[in-house]
Structures are given as C-alpha cells and as structure tokens.
N, CA, C and O of each residue as an XYZ file, in Angstrom:
564
protein
N       0.812     -1.191      0.000
C       0.000      0.000      0.000
C       0.854      1.253      0.000
O       0.505      2.249     -0.633
N       1.976      1.205      0.711
C       2.842      2.376      0.801
C       3.335      2.785     -0.579
O       3.433      3.976     -0.874
N       3.652      1.790     -1.443
C       4.128      2.098     -2.799
C       3.021      2.754     -3.622
O       3.281      3.685     -4.384
N       1.797      2.273     -3.470
C       0.668      2.863     -4.196
C       0.445      4.311     -3.753
O       0.223      5.198     -4.577
N       0.509      4.529     -2.446
C       0.295      5.864     -1.898
C       1.415      6.799     -2.344
O       1.162      7.947     -2.709
N       2.653      6.308     -2.314
C       3.801      7.109     -2.737
C       3.740      7.438     -4.221
O       4.282      8.452     -4.662
N       3.069      6.567     -5.000
C       2.959      6.827     -6.443
C       1.965      7.941     -6.760
O       1.844      8.375     -7.905
N       1.245      8.403     -5.708
C       0.316      9.513     -5.915
C      -1.146      9.151     -5.779
O      -2.007     10.029     -5.832
N      -1.448      7.865     -5.604
C      -2.842      7.479     -5.417
C      -3.332      7.964     -4.055
O      -2.566      8.008     -3.093
N      -4.593      8.322     -3.983
C      -5.172      8.736     -2.701
C      -5.591      7.503     -1.917
O      -5.664      6.401     -2.461
N      -5.862      7.699     -0.641
C      -6.312      6.578      0.189
C      -7.660      6.052     -0.313
O      -7.931      4.856     -0.209
N      -8.486      6.910     -0.844
C      -9.778      6.483     -1.403
C      -9.554      5.618     -2.642
O     -10.196      4.581     -2.808
N      -8.642      6.050     -3.507
C      -8.355      5.281     -4.725
C      -7.776      3.907     -4.378
O      -8.129      2.903     -4.995
N      -6.889      3.875     -3.393
C      -6.306      2.594     -2.967
C      -7.384      1.677     -2.391
O      -7.413      0.481     -2.681
N      -8.272      2.251     -1.573
C      -9.329      1.424     -0.968
C     -10.247      0.853     -2.041
O     -10.688     -0.291     -1.928
N     -10.541      1.627     -3.078
C     -11.391      1.134     -4.170
C     -10.667      0.046     -4.966
O     -11.253     -0.984     -5.301
N      -9.373      0.288     -5.266
C      -8.601     -0.691     -6.041
C      -8.463     -2.024     -5.306
O      -8.566     -3.087     -5.919
N      -8.232     -1.968     -4.001
C      -8.011     -3.184     -3.219
C      -9.297     -3.749     -2.622
O      -9.305     -4.866     -2.105
N     -10.377     -2.983     -2.692
C     -11.647     -3.451     -2.149
C     -11.678     -3.500     -0.636
O     -12.334     -4.360     -0.049
N     -10.963     -2.571      0.000
C     -10.966     -2.518      1.467
C     -11.381     -1.103      1.905
O     -11.408     -0.173      1.099
N     -11.696     -0.965      3.178
C     -12.141      0.322      3.700
C     -11.002      1.344      3.707
O      -9.835      0.992      3.877
N     -11.357      2.587      3.522
C     -10.374      3.668      3.541
C      -9.684      3.727      4.902
O      -8.480      3.973      4.980
N     -10.441      3.502      5.967
C      -9.850      3.534      7.314
C      -8.778      2.453      7.468
O      -7.781      2.658      8.160
N      -8.985      1.302      6.821
C      -7.985      0.213      6.859
C      -6.718      0.644      6.131
O      -5.607      0.376      6.590
N      -6.888      1.302      5.008
C      -5.735      1.803      4.248
C      -4.954      2.801      5.102
O      -3.730      2.715      5.203
N      -5.667      3.748      5.715
C      -4.997      4.760      6.536
C      -4.273      4.140      7.732
O      -3.168      4.560      8.074
N      -4.897      3.135      8.371
C      -4.254      2.445      9.499
C      -2.988      1.731      9.036
O      -1.959      1.777      9.710
N      -3.071      1.078      7.894
C      -1.907      0.349      7.364
C      -0.771      1.314      7.036
O       0.393      1.024      7.311
N      -1.108      2.452      6.452
C      -0.083      3.447      6.129
C       0.551      3.998      7.404
O       1.760      4.221      7.456
N      -0.261      4.212      8.417
C       0.248      4.723      9.692
C       1.189      3.714     10.342
O       2.250      4.085     10.844
N       0.802      2.441     10.332
C       1.647      1.376     10.906
C       2.968      1.281     10.150
O       4.013      1.024     10.747
N       2.920      1.490      8.832
C       4.128      1.428      8.009
C       4.980      2.690      8.148
O       6.070      2.773      7.582
N       4.478      3.677      8.908
C       5.252      4.902      9.125
C       5.186      5.891      7.972
O       6.049      6.758      7.837
N       4.161      5.759      7.146
C       4.014      6.663      6.000
C       3.247      7.903      6.449
O       2.154      7.799      7.006
N       3.822      9.067      6.204
C       3.133     10.321      6.518
C       2.066     10.557      5.443
O       2.371     10.580      4.251
N       0.845     10.727      5.867
C      -0.246     10.917      4.905
C      -0.442     12.392      4.594
O      -0.167     13.266      5.417
N      -0.920     12.642      3.395
C      -1.233     14.003      2.965
C      -2.534     14.449      3.622
O      -3.366     13.612      3.974
N      -2.722     15.764      3.791
C      -3.995     16.208      4.346
C      -5.131     15.891      3.378
O      -4.945     15.892      2.161
N      -6.302     15.622      3.933
C      -7.450     15.336      3.063
C      -7.833     16.591      2.306
O      -7.397     17.689      2.651
N      -8.640     16.431      1.282
C      -9.105     17.577      0.501
C      -9.787     18.576      1.416
O      -9.590     19.784      1.277
N     -10.585     18.083      2.348
C     -11.277     18.950      3.295
C     -10.264     19.748      4.114
O     -10.443     20.949      4.316
N      -9.211     19.099      4.584
C      -8.181     19.778      5.375
C      -7.450     20.825      4.543
O      -7.127     21.900      5.048
N      -7.185     20.519      3.268
C      -6.484     21.467      2.413
C      -7.314     22.718      2.176
O      -6.771     23.822      2.126
N      -8.633     22.555      2.029
C      -9.495     23.720      1.836
C      -9.451     24.615      3.059
O      -9.374     25.837      2.924
N      -9.497     24.037      4.244
C      -9.472     24.861      5.452
C      -8.098     25.506      5.636
O      -8.004     26.619      6.154
N      -7.034     24.823      5.217
C      -5.701     25.412      5.300
C      -5.598     26.632      4.394
O      -5.035     27.655      4.785
N      -6.138     26.527      3.196
C      -6.093     27.651      2.267
C      -6.829     28.849      2.831
O      -6.328     29.971      2.758
N      -8.010     28.631      3.392
C      -8.794     29.751      3.890
C      -8.133     30.405      5.099
O      -8.288     31.608      5.306
N      -7.395     29.632      5.902
C      -6.727     30.201      7.065
C      -5.560     31.092      6.652
O      -5.205     32.025      7.372
N      -4.970     30.813      5.511
C      -3.794     31.555      5.080
C      -4.109     32.616      4.029
O      -3.194     33.196      3.444
N      -5.383     32.874      3.786
C      -5.750     33.890      2.796
C      -5.304     35.253      3.305
O      -5.602     35.625      4.440
N      -4.598     35.988      2.474
C      -4.050     37.269      2.900
C      -4.880     38.451      2.416
O      -4.938     39.481      3.089
N      -5.514     38.320      1.275
C      -6.182     39.452      0.697
C      -7.681     39.238      0.608
O      -8.156     38.132      0.352
N      -8.403     40.302      0.822
C      -9.858     40.247      0.697
C     -10.231     40.097     -0.771
O      -9.517     40.556     -1.663
N     -11.341     39.457     -0.995
C     -11.790     39.215     -2.349
C     -13.009     40.067     -2.619
O     -13.813     40.320     -1.722
N     -13.143     40.503     -3.840
C     -14.324     41.255     -4.227
C     -13.989     42.697     -4.533
O     -12.874     43.167     -4.306
N     -14.979     43.378     -5.051
C     -14.812     44.771     -5.427
C     -14.952     45.631     -4.175
O     -15.856     45.423     -3.366
N     -14.065     46.583     -4.028
C     -14.154     47.498     -2.895
C     -15.382     48.382     -3.072
O     -15.725     48.745     -4.198
N     -16.046     48.731     -1.979
C     -17.210     49.603     -2.094
C     -16.823     50.977     -2.646
O     -15.670     51.397     -2.549
N     -17.804     51.663     -3.223
C     -17.528     52.988     -3.796
C     -16.979     53.905     -2.703
O     -17.515     53.968     -1.597
N     -15.896     54.614     -3.039
C     -15.236     55.494     -2.086
C     -14.010     54.862     -1.463
O     -13.264     55.511     -0.730
N     -13.808     53.573     -1.765
C     -12.698     52.840     -1.173
C     -11.961     52.037     -2.235
O     -12.481     51.780     -3.320
N     -10.745     51.652     -1.897
C      -9.944     50.771     -2.749
C      -9.235     49.789     -1.825
O      -9.192     49.988     -0.611
N      -8.688     48.744     -2.397
C      -7.927     47.787     -1.597
C      -6.442     47.998     -1.876
O      -6.014     48.120     -3.024
N      -5.675     48.038     -0.794
C      -4.229     48.178     -0.894
C      -3.619     47.169      0.063
O      -3.783     47.269      1.278
N      -2.908     46.192     -0.502
C      -2.289     45.121      0.290
C      -3.307     44.447      1.211
O      -3.002     44.130      2.360
N      -4.514     44.235      0.697
C      -5.539     43.535      1.439
C      -6.323     44.386      2.416
O      -7.260     43.896      3.046
N      -5.962     45.649      2.556
C      -6.655     46.551      3.475
C      -7.542     47.503      2.689
O      -7.230     47.866      1.555
N      -8.646     47.902      3.298
C      -9.546     48.866      2.698
C      -9.003     50.264      2.972
O      -8.802     50.638      4.127
N      -8.763     51.036      1.912
C      -8.280     52.408      2.049
C      -9.223     53.345      1.308
O      -9.948     52.923      0.407
N      -9.212     54.604      1.689
C     -10.061     55.603      1.047
C      -9.514     55.891     -0.346
O      -8.310     56.076     -0.527
N     -10.412     55.926     -1.327
C     -10.046     56.281     -2.696
C     -10.210     57.790     -2.825
O     -11.328     58.302     -2.770
N      -9.107     58.498     -2.996
C      -9.147     59.961     -3.004
C     -10.005     60.525     -4.139
O     -10.527     61.634     -4.027
N     -10.152     59.770     -5.226
C     -10.967     60.240     -6.344
C     -12.460     60.120     -6.053
O     -13.266     60.823     -6.663
N     -12.835     59.247     -5.138
C     -14.247     58.979     -4.888
C     -14.764     59.462     -3.536
O     -15.973     59.588     -3.347
N     -13.866     59.732     -2.601
C     -14.293     60.039     -1.241
C     -15.117     61.327     -1.167
O     -16.059     61.408     -0.378
N     -14.781     62.319     -1.966
C     -15.550     63.569     -1.921
C     -16.968     63.355     -2.433
O     -17.907     63.980     -1.942
N     -17.125     62.479     -3.415
C     -18.468     62.156     -3.911
C     -19.267     61.450     -2.823
O     -20.457     61.717     -2.658
N     -18.627     60.556     -2.082
C     -19.310     59.867     -0.979
C     -19.746     60.886      0.070
O     -20.874     60.837      0.562
N     -18.860     61.794      0.403
C     -19.207     62.832      1.393
C     -20.375     63.682      0.887
O     -21.257     64.044      1.665
N     -20.387     64.000     -0.400
C     -21.479     64.778     -0.993
C     -22.796     63.999     -0.907
O     -23.832     64.564     -0.557
N     -22.752     62.712     -1.224
C     -23.945     61.858     -1.163
C     -24.499     61.838      0.262
O     -25.705     61.976      0.467
N     -23.623     61.669      1.229
C     -24.051     61.633      2.634
C     -24.647     62.975      3.044
O     -25.675     63.024      3.718
N     -24.003     64.051      2.638
C     -24.508     65.386      2.969
C     -25.891     65.631      2.366
O     -26.780     66.157      3.035
N     -26.067     65.250      1.107
C     -27.372     65.425      0.453
C     -28.434     64.571      1.137
O     -29.566     65.017      1.325
N     -28.079     63.362      1.504
C     -29.023     62.482      2.201
C     -29.401     63.055      3.563
O     -30.560     62.981      3.970
N     -28.423     63.625      4.267
C     -28.689     64.207      5.581
C     -29.573     65.452      5.476
O     -30.212     65.851      6.449
N     -29.602     66.060      4.286
C     -30.496     67.212      4.080
C     -31.852     66.740      3.544
O     -32.601     67.517      2.953
N     -32.154     65.456      3.758
C     -33.458     64.850      3.439
C     -33.754     64.678      1.952
O     -34.920     64.657      1.558
N     -32.724     64.554      1.125
C     -32.963     64.241     -0.286
C     -33.156     62.738     -0.427
O     -32.540     61.958      0.300
N     -34.002     62.334     -1.354
C     -34.233     60.910     -1.601
C     -33.067     60.338     -2.405
O     -32.258     61.075     -2.968
N     -33.001     59.013     -2.444
C     -31.943     58.359     -3.216
C     -32.043     58.739     -4.693
O     -31.030     58.997     -5.343
N     -33.273     58.773     -5.218
C     -33.468     59.156     -6.619
C     -33.027     60.580     -6.875
O     -32.376     60.861     -7.881
N     -33.379     61.491     -5.964
C     -33.014     62.901     -6.137
C     -31.493     63.079     -6.100
O     -30.940     63.864     -6.870
N     -30.828     62.358     -5.216
C     -29.359     62.429     -5.138
C     -28.745     61.925     -6.437
O     -27.837     62.553     -6.981
N     -29.240     60.790     -6.937
C     -28.726     60.238     -8.205
C     -28.918     61.236     -9.336
O     -28.005     61.447    -10.135
N     -30.092     61.851     -9.416
C     -30.362     62.843    -10.471
C     -29.430     64.040    -10.356
O     -28.932     64.537    -11.366
N     -29.192     64.504     -9.142
C     -28.307     65.656     -8.961
C     -26.875     65.327     -9.373
O     -26.230     66.121    -10.057
N     -26.374     64.161     -8.962
C     -25.008     63.773     -9.357
C     -24.889     63.666    -10.869
O     -23.897     64.097    -11.456
N     -25.913     63.084    -11.497
C     -25.907     62.958    -12.963
C     -25.968     64.323    -13.633
O     -25.272     64.556    -14.621
N     -26.792     65.229    -13.110
C     -26.907     66.560    -13.720
C     -25.628     67.369    -13.552
O     -25.341     68.249    -14.363
N     -24.856     67.078    -12.502
C     -23.583     67.767    -12.285
C     -22.431     67.106    -13.048
O     -21.294     67.573    -12.996
N     -22.737     66.020    -13.752
C     -21.719     65.337    -14.551
C     -20.712     64.552    -13.729
O     -19.602     64.290    -14.193
N     -21.085     64.176    -12.518
C     -20.193     63.382    -11.669
C     -20.384     61.923    -12.063
O     -21.468     61.368    -11.882
N     -19.336     61.296    -12.602
C     -19.485     59.909    -13.078
C     -19.374     58.883    -11.955
O     -18.823     59.168    -10.892
N     -19.899     57.694    -12.202
C     -19.702     56.574    -11.295
C     -18.278     56.073    -11.484
O     -17.537     56.620    -12.301
N     -17.890     55.060    -10.756
C     -16.539     54.507    -10.863
C     -16.213     54.091    -12.302
O     -15.099     54.297    -12.781
N     -17.194     53.509    -12.973
C     -16.961     53.036    -14.341
C     -17.419     54.039    -15.399
O     -17.483     53.709    -16.583
N     -17.734     55.259    -14.973
C     -18.093     56.308    -15.926
C     -19.560     56.331    -16.321
O     -19.940     57.056    -17.240
N     -20.379     55.559    -15.651
C     -21.799     55.499    -15.977
C     -22.612     56.530    -15.223
O     -22.075     57.478    -14.651
N     -23.923     56.323    -15.235
C     -24.819     57.226    -14.524
C     -25.210     56.619    -13.182
O     -25.190     55.402    -12.997
N     -25.561     57.492    -12.265
C     -25.928     57.070    -10.921
C     -27.339     56.513    -10.892
O     -28.232     57.020    -11.571
N     -27.534     55.476    -10.108
C     -28.841     54.862     -9.894
C     -29.153     54.951     -8.406
O     -28.250     54.989     -7.571
N     -30.432     54.983     -8.090
C     -30.830     55.091     -6.681
C     -30.321     53.921     -5.841
O     -30.048     54.090     -4.653
N     -30.191     52.743     -6.439
C     -29.744     51.567     -5.688
C     -28.290     51.705     -5.227
O     -27.927     51.226     -4.152
N     -27.467     52.357     -6.037
C     -26.062     52.571     -5.663
C     -25.999     53.587     -4.523
O     -25.244     53.415     -3.566
N     -26.795     54.636     -4.637
C     -26.852     55.645     -3.580
C     -27.313     54.995     -2.277
O     -26.764     55.262     -1.208
N     -28.323     54.141     -2.383
C     -28.849     53.453     -1.195
C     -27.772     52.607     -0.531
O     -27.657     52.613      0.694
N     -26.977     51.874     -1.320
C     -25.940     51.028     -0.720
C     -24.856     51.876     -0.054
O     -24.326     51.486      0.986
N     -24.522     53.020     -0.633
C     -23.529     53.914     -0.016
C     -24.068     54.446      1.310
O     -23.346     54.485      2.306
N     -25.327     54.852      1.322
C     -25.954     55.375      2.545
C     -26.050     54.276      3.606
O     -25.759     54.520      4.777
N     -26.455     53.069      3.202
C     -26.555     51.966      4.166
C     -25.198     51.633      4.769
O     -25.113     51.329      5.959
N     -24.137     51.683      3.973
C     -22.789     51.439      4.490
C     -22.441     52.525      5.510
O     -21.833     52.249      6.544
N     -22.836     53.764      5.204
C     -22.578     54.875      6.132
C     -23.376     54.694      7.425
O     -22.872     54.972      8.514
N     -24.609     54.232      7.303
C     -25.429     54.007      8.504
C     -24.787     52.940      9.392
O     -24.769     53.072     10.616
N     -24.260     51.882      8.766
C     -23.627     50.792      9.522
C     -22.367     51.247     10.242
O     -22.074     50.783     11.344
N     -21.619     52.161      9.618
C     -20.376     52.657     10.217
C     -20.188     54.116      9.812
O     -19.479     54.399      8.846
N     -20.807     55.039     10.531
C     -20.777     56.441     10.140
C     -19.395     57.081     10.146
O     -19.194     58.105      9.493
N     -18.443     56.507     10.862
C     -17.105     57.104     10.942
C     -16.067     56.364     10.110
O     -14.870     56.606     10.262
N     -16.507     55.465      9.231
C     -15.572     54.606      8.505
C     -14.544     55.404      7.700
O     -13.352     55.099      7.754
N     -14.978     56.400      6.973
C     -14.042     57.165      6.133
C     -12.986     57.838      6.998
O     -11.792     57.737      6.714
N     -13.419     58.526      8.056
C     -12.468     59.227      8.916
C     -11.542     58.254      9.648
O     -10.362     58.548      9.839
N     -12.069     57.101     10.055
C     -11.245     56.100     10.718
C     -10.148     55.591      9.794
O      -9.009     55.413     10.227
N     -10.470     55.359      8.549
C      -9.470     54.860      7.604
C      -8.445     55.951      7.294
O      -7.248     55.673      7.219
N      -8.906     57.185      7.113
C      -7.963     58.276      6.854
C      -7.011     58.421      8.029
O      -5.810     58.606      7.833
N      -7.528     58.340      9.244
C      -6.687     58.428     10.446
C      -5.692     57.288     10.507
O      -4.519     57.493     10.818
N      -6.175     56.052     10.200
C      -5.297     54.885     10.226
C      -4.162     55.034      9.217
O      -3.005     54.751      9.530
N      -4.496     55.479      8.002
C      -3.489     55.622      6.945
C      -2.469     56.699      7.333
O      -1.271     56.519      7.115
N      -2.928     57.803      7.898
C      -2.001     58.877      8.254
C      -1.070     58.479      9.396
O       0.046     58.990      9.489
N      -1.516     57.573     10.261
C      -0.670     57.108     11.364
C       0.340     56.076     10.912
O       1.410     55.951     11.506
N       0.004     55.320      9.846
C       0.882     54.234      9.387
C       1.596     54.697      8.208
O       2.398     53.955      7.640
C-alpha cells in the first residue's frame, strides 16, 4: 500500500482498487510509518486560514491596498457629498439625479442609480465614521 500511496494514489483510490475500507488503508499506512497528505477537506481549510487578501470589489469610495480597505481619493468627496445630500433629506433618486446633472461619473463612468446611492448610505449608517477612521489609520501608518 505504501508504494501505491507514494505513487500519488489517494487513500480512497487505494481502498477502491483493493476493495478494502479507507480507514484500513490509513491504518496500514500509519503502521508502516508513512506520513499521509492532508485530506481535501483539510487542504481547503488550510487555504482559507492563510488567505491574505480580501476578495471582491471594494465599495464605492474605497480601494484595496495590500488587502486593506483604504479611502479612494478620487471617490471620497463624492461619498461625502452623497451623505450630505441624504442628511439634508434628499431621496436616493433625487441624489442620483443631482449627481448625474452635475456630470459626476460613477466609478466606471456610468450614470448614478438610486440603488447605488442606497448602498452607499446603508454602508454609512452601519459605520458612520468609517471614512475618517481609515484616513486616520493611513495617516498614522
């Protein structure tokens, strides 16, 4: 069994080929002093534990730098404007219309939609000091 395992076969493949239980294969390999590879399940958890960078698109007003969320200087003033307009009781649609009429583009150069404004406002509601906290963190580091 040790030769089969060393050739690259998995314990499952060996158990199927020999018609014995996988646990029997693993016990035999252990008795023979063969170090077994981590299972697929173990490898997946190892990968997730060592992930260094966040995945996904950074929210509007932010960018990712070395896995950390940082303020995007090109977008932060627009975020502040959106928050200010919302605090003056403008609706999401009205804010989108105003940004579009002022020619302020979205990240990809498109037009503003109320749903994007809503997500920016909801992010602000969840953490109202996020922009200032990140600016402070960046200036200290």
